[in-house]
Amino acid sequence: MKILDTEIEFDFYDAEQAEKFEKYAEIATQELNNINANKIKQSVFIRTVYEIVERCFNNIFGEGIAEKIFNNKKDFHLCIKAFKDLVKSRLEQENVIAKEIDDLQKEMSEATTKYSNRATRRTKK
């Protein structure tokens, strides 16, 4: 997956990696939602957002990845774009998983129907 200009190896199909994503993305989302931007200075708001996203990325992908992604900049727009890139990658893979599950269920249904029809014909003989 690509976050900003950084290519990151991550497999949403792996249960442990998916679980790690779910845990830390949820924590980050809750923390971001709890910030009251109206009660703090803008610089504090930007730093807080950066620290939340940085912690999320480091927890999911490994310590130090946030520095690599953000080039040591604590830029609000970069943080938001990077977090959106992460969520977008997850949604794309969720769509692939959903399609694969639908295909599997369709094939299983067809196989069951075919077997059921064959069994029905045999009992009629």
CSV table of N, CA and C in Angstrom, one decimal:
chain,number,residue,atom,x,y,z
A,1,MET,N,0.8,-1.2,0.0
A,1,MET,CA,0.0,0.0,0.0
A,1,MET,C,0.9,1.2,0.0
A,2,LYS,N,0.3,2.3,-0.5
A,2,LYS,CA,1.1,3.5,-0.6
A,2,LYS,C,0.4,4.6,0.3
A,3,ILE,N,1.2,5.1,1.2
A,3,ILE,CA,0.7,6.2,2.1
A,3,ILE,C,1.6,7.4,1.8
A,4,LEU,N,1.0,8.5,1.4
A,4,LEU,CA,1.7,9.6,0.8
A,4,LEU,C,2.6,9.1,-0.2
A,5,ASP,N,3.9,9.3,-0.1
A,5,ASP,CA,4.9,8.8,-1.1
A,5,ASP,C,5.6,7.6,-0.6
A,6,THR,N,5.2,7.0,0.5
A,6,THR,CA,5.9,5.9,1.1
A,6,THR,C,5.2,4.6,0.8
A,7,GLU,N,5.9,3.6,0.2
A,7,GLU,CA,5.3,2.3,0.0
A,7,GLU,C,5.5,1.5,1.3
A,8,ILE,N,4.4,0.8,1.7
A,8,ILE,CA,4.4,0.1,3.0
A,8,ILE,C,3.9,-1.3,2.7
A,9,GLU,N,4.6,-2.3,3.2
A,9,GLU,CA,4.2,-3.7,3.2
A,9,GLU,C,3.2,-3.9,4.3
A,10,PHE,N,2.0,-4.3,3.9
A,10,PHE,CA,1.0,-4.6,4.9
A,10,PHE,C,-0.1,-5.5,4.2
A,11,ASP,N,-0.5,-6.5,5.0
A,11,ASP,CA,-1.5,-7.5,4.4
A,11,ASP,C,-2.8,-7.5,5.2
A,12,PHE,N,-3.8,-6.8,4.7
A,12,PHE,CA,-5.1,-6.8,5.4
A,12,PHE,C,-5.7,-8.2,5.4
A,13,TYR,N,-5.2,-9.1,4.6
A,13,TYR,CA,-5.8,-10.5,4.5
A,13,TYR,C,-5.2,-11.3,5.6
A,14,ASP,N,-4.2,-10.9,6.3
A,14,ASP,CA,-3.6,-11.6,7.4
A,14,ASP,C,-4.3,-11.2,8.7
A,15,ALA,N,-4.8,-12.2,9.4
A,15,ALA,CA,-5.7,-11.9,10.5
A,15,ALA,C,-5.0,-11.1,11.6
A,16,GLU,N,-3.8,-11.4,11.9
A,16,GLU,CA,-3.1,-10.6,12.9
A,16,GLU,C,-2.8,-9.2,12.5
A,17,GLN,N,-2.4,-9.0,11.2
A,17,GLN,CA,-2.2,-7.6,10.8
A,17,GLN,C,-3.6,-6.8,10.7
A,18,ALA,N,-4.6,-7.5,10.2
A,18,ALA,CA,-5.9,-6.9,10.2
A,18,ALA,C,-6.4,-6.5,11.6
A,19,GLU,N,-6.2,-7.3,12.5
A,19,GLU,CA,-6.6,-7.1,13.9
A,19,GLU,C,-5.8,-5.9,14.5
A,20,LYS,N,-4.5,-5.8,14.2
A,20,LYS,CA,-3.7,-4.7,14.6
A,20,LYS,C,-4.2,-3.4,14.0
A,21,PHE,N,-4.5,-3.4,12.7
A,21,PHE,CA,-5.1,-2.2,12.0
A,21,PHE,C,-6.4,-1.8,12.7
A,22,GLU,N,-7.3,-2.8,12.9
A,22,GLU,CA,-8.6,-2.4,13.5
A,22,GLU,C,-8.5,-1.8,14.9
A,23,LYS,N,-7.6,-2.4,15.7
A,23,LYS,CA,-7.4,-1.9,17.1
A,23,LYS,C,-6.9,-0.4,17.1
A,24,TYR,N,-5.8,-0.2,16.4
A,24,TYR,CA,-5.1,1.1,16.4
A,24,TYR,C,-5.8,2.2,15.6
A,25,ALA,N,-6.5,1.8,14.5
A,25,ALA,CA,-7.2,2.8,13.8
A,25,ALA,C,-8.4,3.2,14.6
A,26,GLU,N,-9.1,2.3,15.3
A,26,GLU,CA,-10.2,2.7,16.1
A,26,GLU,C,-9.8,3.6,17.3
A,27,ILE,N,-8.7,3.3,17.9
A,27,ILE,CA,-8.1,4.1,19.0
A,27,ILE,C,-7.9,5.5,18.4
A,28,ALA,N,-7.2,5.6,17.3
A,28,ALA,CA,-6.9,6.9,16.7
A,28,ALA,C,-8.1,7.7,16.3
A,29,THR,N,-9.1,7.0,15.8
A,29,THR,CA,-10.4,7.7,15.4
A,29,THR,C,-11.1,8.2,16.6
A,30,GLN,N,-11.1,7.5,17.7
A,30,GLN,CA,-11.7,8.0,18.9
A,30,GLN,C,-11.0,9.2,19.5
A,31,GLU,N,-9.6,9.1,19.5
A,31,GLU,CA,-8.8,10.2,20.0
A,31,GLU,C,-9.0,11.4,19.1
A,32,LEU,N,-9.1,11.3,17.8
A,32,LEU,CA,-9.3,12.4,16.9
A,32,LEU,C,-10.7,13.1,17.2
A,33,ASN,N,-11.7,12.2,17.4
A,33,ASN,CA,-13.0,12.7,17.6
A,33,ASN,C,-13.1,13.4,19.0
A,34,ASN,N,-12.2,13.1,19.9
A,34,ASN,CA,-12.3,13.7,21.2
A,34,ASN,C,-11.6,15.1,21.4
A,35,ILE,N,-10.9,15.5,20.3
A,35,ILE,CA,-10.2,16.8,20.3
A,35,ILE,C,-11.2,17.9,20.2
A,36,ASN,N,-11.2,18.8,21.0
A,36,ASN,CA,-12.0,20.0,20.9
A,36,ASN,C,-11.2,21.2,20.4
A,37,ALA,N,-11.2,21.3,19.1
A,37,ALA,CA,-10.4,22.3,18.4
A,37,ALA,C,-10.7,23.7,18.8
A,38,ASN,N,-11.9,24.0,19.3
A,38,ASN,CA,-12.3,25.3,19.7
A,38,ASN,C,-11.7,25.8,21.0
A,39,LYS,N,-11.2,24.8,21.8
A,39,LYS,CA,-10.7,25.1,23.1
A,39,LYS,C,-9.2,25.1,23.3
A,40,ILE,N,-8.5,24.9,22.2
A,40,ILE,CA,-7.0,24.9,22.2
A,40,ILE,C,-6.5,25.7,21.1
A,41,LYS,N,-5.2,26.1,21.2
A,41,LYS,CA,-4.6,26.9,20.2
A,41,LYS,C,-4.4,26.0,18.9
A,42,GLN,N,-4.3,26.6,17.8
A,42,GLN,CA,-4.2,25.9,16.5
A,42,GLN,C,-2.9,25.1,16.5
A,43,SER,N,-1.8,25.6,17.0
A,43,SER,CA,-0.6,24.8,17.0
A,43,SER,C,-0.7,23.6,17.9
A,44,VAL,N,-1.4,23.7,19.0
A,44,VAL,CA,-1.6,22.5,19.9
A,44,VAL,C,-2.5,21.5,19.2
A,45,PHE,N,-3.5,22.0,18.5
A,45,PHE,CA,-4.4,21.1,17.7
A,45,PHE,C,-3.6,20.3,16.7
A,46,ILE,N,-2.8,21.0,15.9
A,46,ILE,CA,-2.0,20.4,14.8
A,46,ILE,C,-1.1,19.4,15.4
A,47,ARG,N,-0.4,19.7,16.5
A,47,ARG,CA,0.6,18.8,17.2
A,47,ARG,C,-0.2,17.6,17.7
A,48,THR,N,-1.3,17.8,18.3
A,48,THR,CA,-2.1,16.7,18.8
A,48,THR,C,-2.6,15.7,17.8
A,49,VAL,N,-3.1,16.3,16.7
A,49,VAL,CA,-3.5,15.4,15.5
A,49,VAL,C,-2.3,14.6,15.0
A,50,TYR,N,-1.2,15.3,14.8
A,50,TYR,CA,0.1,14.6,14.4
A,50,TYR,C,0.4,13.5,15.3
A,51,GLU,N,0.4,13.7,16.6
A,51,GLU,CA,0.9,12.7,17.6
A,51,GLU,C,-0.1,11.5,17.6
A,52,ILE,N,-1.4,11.8,17.4
A,52,ILE,CA,-2.3,10.6,17.3
A,52,ILE,C,-2.1,9.8,16.1
A,53,VAL,N,-1.9,10.5,14.9
A,53,VAL,CA,-1.7,9.7,13.7
A,53,VAL,C,-0.3,9.0,13.7
A,54,GLU,N,0.7,9.7,14.2
A,54,GLU,CA,2.0,9.1,14.3
A,54,GLU,C,2.0,7.8,15.2
A,55,ARG,N,1.3,7.9,16.3
A,55,ARG,CA,1.2,6.8,17.2
A,55,ARG,C,0.5,5.6,16.5
A,56,CYS,N,-0.6,6.0,15.8
A,56,CYS,CA,-1.4,4.9,15.1
A,56,CYS,C,-0.5,4.2,14.1
A,57,PHE,N,0.2,5.0,13.2
A,57,PHE,CA,1.0,4.4,12.2
A,57,PHE,C,2.2,3.6,12.8
A,58,ASN,N,2.8,4.1,13.8
A,58,ASN,CA,3.9,3.3,14.4
A,58,ASN,C,3.4,2.0,15.1
A,59,ASN,N,2.2,2.1,15.6
A,59,ASN,CA,1.7,0.9,16.2
A,59,ASN,C,1.3,-0.2,15.2
A,60,ILE,N,0.8,0.3,14.1
A,60,ILE,CA,0.3,-0.6,13.0
A,60,ILE,C,1.5,-1.2,12.2
A,61,PHE,N,2.4,-0.3,11.8
A,61,PHE,CA,3.4,-0.6,10.8
A,61,PHE,C,4.8,-0.8,11.4
A,62,GLY,N,5.0,-0.4,12.7
A,62,GLY,CA,6.3,-0.5,13.3
A,62,GLY,C,6.9,0.9,13.6
A,63,GLU,N,7.6,0.9,14.7
A,63,GLU,CA,8.2,2.1,15.2
A,63,GLU,C,9.1,2.8,14.2
A,64,GLY,N,8.9,4.1,14.0
A,64,GLY,CA,9.7,4.9,13.1
A,64,GLY,C,9.1,5.1,11.7
A,65,ILE,N,8.0,4.4,11.4
A,65,ILE,CA,7.4,4.5,10.1
A,65,ILE,C,6.8,5.9,9.9
A,66,ALA,N,6.3,6.5,10.9
A,66,ALA,CA,5.7,7.8,10.8
A,66,ALA,C,6.7,8.9,10.4
A,67,GLU,N,7.9,8.8,11.0
A,67,GLU,CA,9.0,9.7,10.6
A,67,GLU,C,9.3,9.6,9.1
A,68,LYS,N,9.3,8.4,8.6
A,68,LYS,CA,9.6,8.1,7.2
A,68,LYS,C,8.4,8.6,6.3
A,69,ILE,N,7.2,8.4,6.7
A,69,ILE,CA,6.1,8.9,5.9
A,69,ILE,C,6.0,10.4,5.9
A,70,PHE,N,6.2,11.0,7.0
A,70,PHE,CA,6.0,12.5,7.1
A,70,PHE,C,7.2,13.3,7.0
A,71,ASN,N,8.4,12.6,6.7
A,71,ASN,CA,9.6,13.3,6.5
A,71,ASN,C,9.9,14.3,7.6
A,72,ASN,N,9.6,13.8,8.9
A,72,ASN,CA,9.9,14.6,10.1
A,72,ASN,C,9.1,16.0,10.1
A,73,LYS,N,8.0,16.1,9.3
A,73,LYS,CA,7.2,17.3,9.3
A,73,LYS,C,5.9,17.0,10.1
A,74,LYS,N,5.5,17.9,10.9
A,74,LYS,CA,4.3,17.8,11.7
A,74,LYS,C,3.2,18.6,11.0
A,75,ASP,N,2.9,18.3,9.8
A,75,ASP,CA,2.0,19.0,9.0
A,75,ASP,C,0.6,18.4,9.0
A,76,PHE,N,-0.4,19.3,9.4
A,76,PHE,CA,-1.8,18.8,9.5
A,76,PHE,C,-2.3,18.2,8.3
A,77,HIS,N,-2.1,18.8,7.1
A,77,HIS,CA,-2.7,18.3,5.9
A,77,HIS,C,-2.0,17.0,5.5
A,78,LEU,N,-0.7,16.8,5.8
A,78,LEU,CA,-0.1,15.5,5.5
A,78,LEU,C,-0.7,14.4,6.4
A,79,CYS,N,-0.9,14.7,7.7
A,79,CYS,CA,-1.5,13.8,8.6
A,79,CYS,C,-2.9,13.3,8.1
A,80,ILE,N,-3.7,14.2,7.8
A,80,ILE,CA,-5.0,13.9,7.3
A,80,ILE,C,-5.0,13.1,6.0
A,81,LYS,N,-4.2,13.5,5.1
A,81,LYS,CA,-4.1,12.8,3.8
A,81,LYS,C,-3.5,11.4,4.1
A,82,ALA,N,-2.5,11.2,4.9
A,82,ALA,CA,-2.0,9.9,5.2
A,82,ALA,C,-3.0,9.0,5.9
A,83,PHE,N,-3.8,9.5,6.8
A,83,PHE,CA,-4.8,8.7,7.5
A,83,PHE,C,-5.9,8.3,6.5
A,84,LYS,N,-6.2,9.2,5.5
A,84,LYS,CA,-7.2,8.9,4.5
A,84,LYS,C,-6.7,7.8,3.6
A,85,ASP,N,-5.4,7.9,3.2
A,85,ASP,CA,-4.7,6.9,2.4
A,85,ASP,C,-4.9,5.5,3.1
A,86,LEU,N,-4.6,5.5,4.4
A,86,LEU,CA,-4.7,4.2,5.1
A,86,LEU,C,-6.1,3.7,5.1
A,87,VAL,N,-7.1,4.5,5.4
A,87,VAL,CA,-8.5,4.1,5.4
A,87,VAL,C,-8.9,3.7,4.0
A,88,LYS,N,-8.5,4.4,2.9
A,88,LYS,CA,-8.8,4.1,1.5
A,88,LYS,C,-8.3,2.7,1.2
A,89,SER,N,-7.0,2.4,1.6
A,89,SER,CA,-6.4,1.1,1.3
A,89,SER,C,-7.2,0.0,2.0
A,90,ARG,N,-7.6,0.2,3.2
A,90,ARG,CA,-8.4,-0.8,3.9
A,90,ARG,C,-9.8,-1.0,3.2
A,91,LEU,N,-10.4,0.1,2.8
A,91,LEU,CA,-11.7,-0.1,2.1
A,91,LEU,C,-11.6,-0.8,0.8
A,92,GLU,N,-10.5,-0.6,0.1
A,92,GLU,CA,-10.3,-1.3,-1.2
A,92,GLU,C,-10.1,-2.8,-1.0
A,93,GLN,N,-9.4,-3.1,0.1
A,93,GLN,CA,-9.2,-4.5,0.4
A,93,GLN,C,-10.4,-5.2,0.9
A,94,GLU,N,-11.2,-4.4,1.7
A,94,GLU,CA,-12.5,-4.9,2.2
A,94,GLU,C,-13.4,-5.3,1.0
A,95,ASN,N,-13.4,-4.4,0.0
A,95,ASN,CA,-14.2,-4.7,-1.2
A,95,ASN,C,-13.8,-6.0,-1.9
A,96,VAL,N,-12.5,-6.2,-2.0
A,96,VAL,CA,-11.9,-7.4,-2.6
A,96,VAL,C,-12.4,-8.6,-1.8
A,97,ILE,N,-12.2,-8.5,-0.5
A,97,ILE,CA,-12.6,-9.7,0.4
A,97,ILE,C,-14.1,-10.0,0.2
A,98,ALA,N,-14.9,-8.9,0.2
A,98,ALA,CA,-16.4,-9.1,0.1
A,98,ALA,C,-16.7,-9.8,-1.3
A,99,LYS,N,-16.1,-9.4,-2.3
A,99,LYS,CA,-16.3,-10.1,-3.6
A,99,LYS,C,-15.9,-11.5,-3.6
A,100,GLU,N,-14.7,-11.8,-3.0
A,100,GLU,CA,-14.2,-13.2,-2.9
A,100,GLU,C,-15.2,-14.0,-2.1
A,101,ILE,N,-15.7,-13.5,-1.0
A,101,ILE,CA,-16.7,-14.2,-0.2
A,101,ILE,C,-18.0,-14.5,-1.0
A,102,ASP,N,-18.5,-13.5,-1.7
A,102,ASP,CA,-19.6,-13.6,-2.6
A,102,ASP,C,-19.4,-14.7,-3.6
A,103,ASP,N,-18.3,-14.7,-4.3
A,103,ASP,CA,-17.9,-15.7,-5.3
A,103,ASP,C,-17.9,-17.1,-4.7
A,104,LEU,N,-17.3,-17.2,-3.5
A,104,LEU,CA,-17.2,-18.5,-2.8
A,104,LEU,C,-18.6,-19.0,-2.5
A,105,GLN,N,-19.4,-18.2,-1.9
A,105,GLN,CA,-20.8,-18.6,-1.5
A,105,GLN,C,-21.6,-19.0,-2.8
A,106,LYS,N,-21.4,-18.3,-3.9
A,106,LYS,CA,-22.1,-18.6,-5.1
A,106,LYS,C,-21.6,-20.0,-5.6
A,107,GLU,N,-20.3,-20.3,-5.6
A,107,GLU,CA,-19.8,-21.6,-6.0
A,107,GLU,C,-20.3,-22.7,-5.1
A,108,MET,N,-20.3,-22.4,-3.8
A,108,MET,CA,-20.8,-23.4,-2.9
A,108,MET,C,-22.2,-23.7,-3.1
A,109,SER,N,-23.0,-22.7,-3.3
A,109,SER,CA,-24.5,-22.9,-3.6
A,109,SER,C,-24.7,-23.7,-4.9
A,110,GLU,N,-23.9,-23.4,-5.9
A,110,GLU,CA,-24.0,-24.1,-7.2
A,110,GLU,C,-23.6,-25.6,-7.0
A,111,ALA,N,-22.6,-25.8,-6.2
A,111,ALA,CA,-22.1,-27.2,-6.0
A,111,ALA,C,-23.2,-27.9,-5.2
A,112,THR,N,-23.8,-27.3,-4.2
A,112,THR,CA,-24.8,-27.9,-3.4
A,112,THR,C,-26.0,-28.3,-4.2
A,113,THR,N,-26.4,-27.3,-5.1
A,113,THR,CA,-27.6,-27.5,-5.9
A,113,THR,C,-27.3,-28.7,-6.9
A,114,LYS,N,-26.2,-28.7,-7.5
A,114,LYS,CA,-25.8,-29.7,-8.4
A,114,LYS,C,-25.8,-31.1,-7.8
A,115,TYR,N,-25.2,-31.2,-6.6
A,115,TYR,CA,-25.2,-32.4,-5.8
A,115,TYR,C,-26.6,-32.8,-5.4
A,116,SER,N,-27.4,-31.9,-5.0
A,116,SER,CA,-28.8,-32.2,-4.6
A,116,SER,C,-29.6,-32.7,-5.7
A,117,ASN,N,-29.4,-32.1,-6.9
A,117,ASN,CA,-30.1,-32.6,-8.1
A,117,ASN,C,-29.7,-34.0,-8.5
A,118,ARG,N,-28.4,-34.3,-8.4
A,118,ARG,CA,-27.9,-35.6,-8.7
A,118,ARG,C,-28.4,-36.6,-7.7
A,119,ALA,N,-28.5,-36.3,-6.5
A,119,ALA,CA,-29.0,-37.2,-5.4
A,119,ALA,C,-30.5,-37.4,-5.7
A,120,THR,N,-31.2,-36.4,-6.0
A,120,THR,CA,-32.6,-36.5,-6.3
A,120,THR,C,-32.9,-37.5,-7.5
A,121,ARG,N,-32.1,-37.3,-8.6
A,121,ARG,CA,-32.2,-38.2,-9.7
A,121,ARG,C,-31.9,-39.6,-9.4
A,122,ARG,N,-31.0,-39.9,-8.5
A,122,ARG,CA,-30.6,-41.2,-8.2
A,122,ARG,C,-31.7,-41.9,-7.3
A,123,THR,N,-32.3,-41.1,-6.5
A,123,THR,CA,-33.4,-41.8,-5.6
A,123,THR,C,-34.6,-42.1,-6.5
A,124,LYS,N,-34.8,-41.4,-7.6
A,124,LYS,CA,-36.0,-41.7,-8.5
A,124,LYS,C,-35.8,-43.0,-9.3
A,125,LYS,N,-34.6,-43.4,-9.4
A,125,LYS,CA,-34.3,-44.6,-10.2
A,125,LYS,C,-34.8,-45.9,-9.6
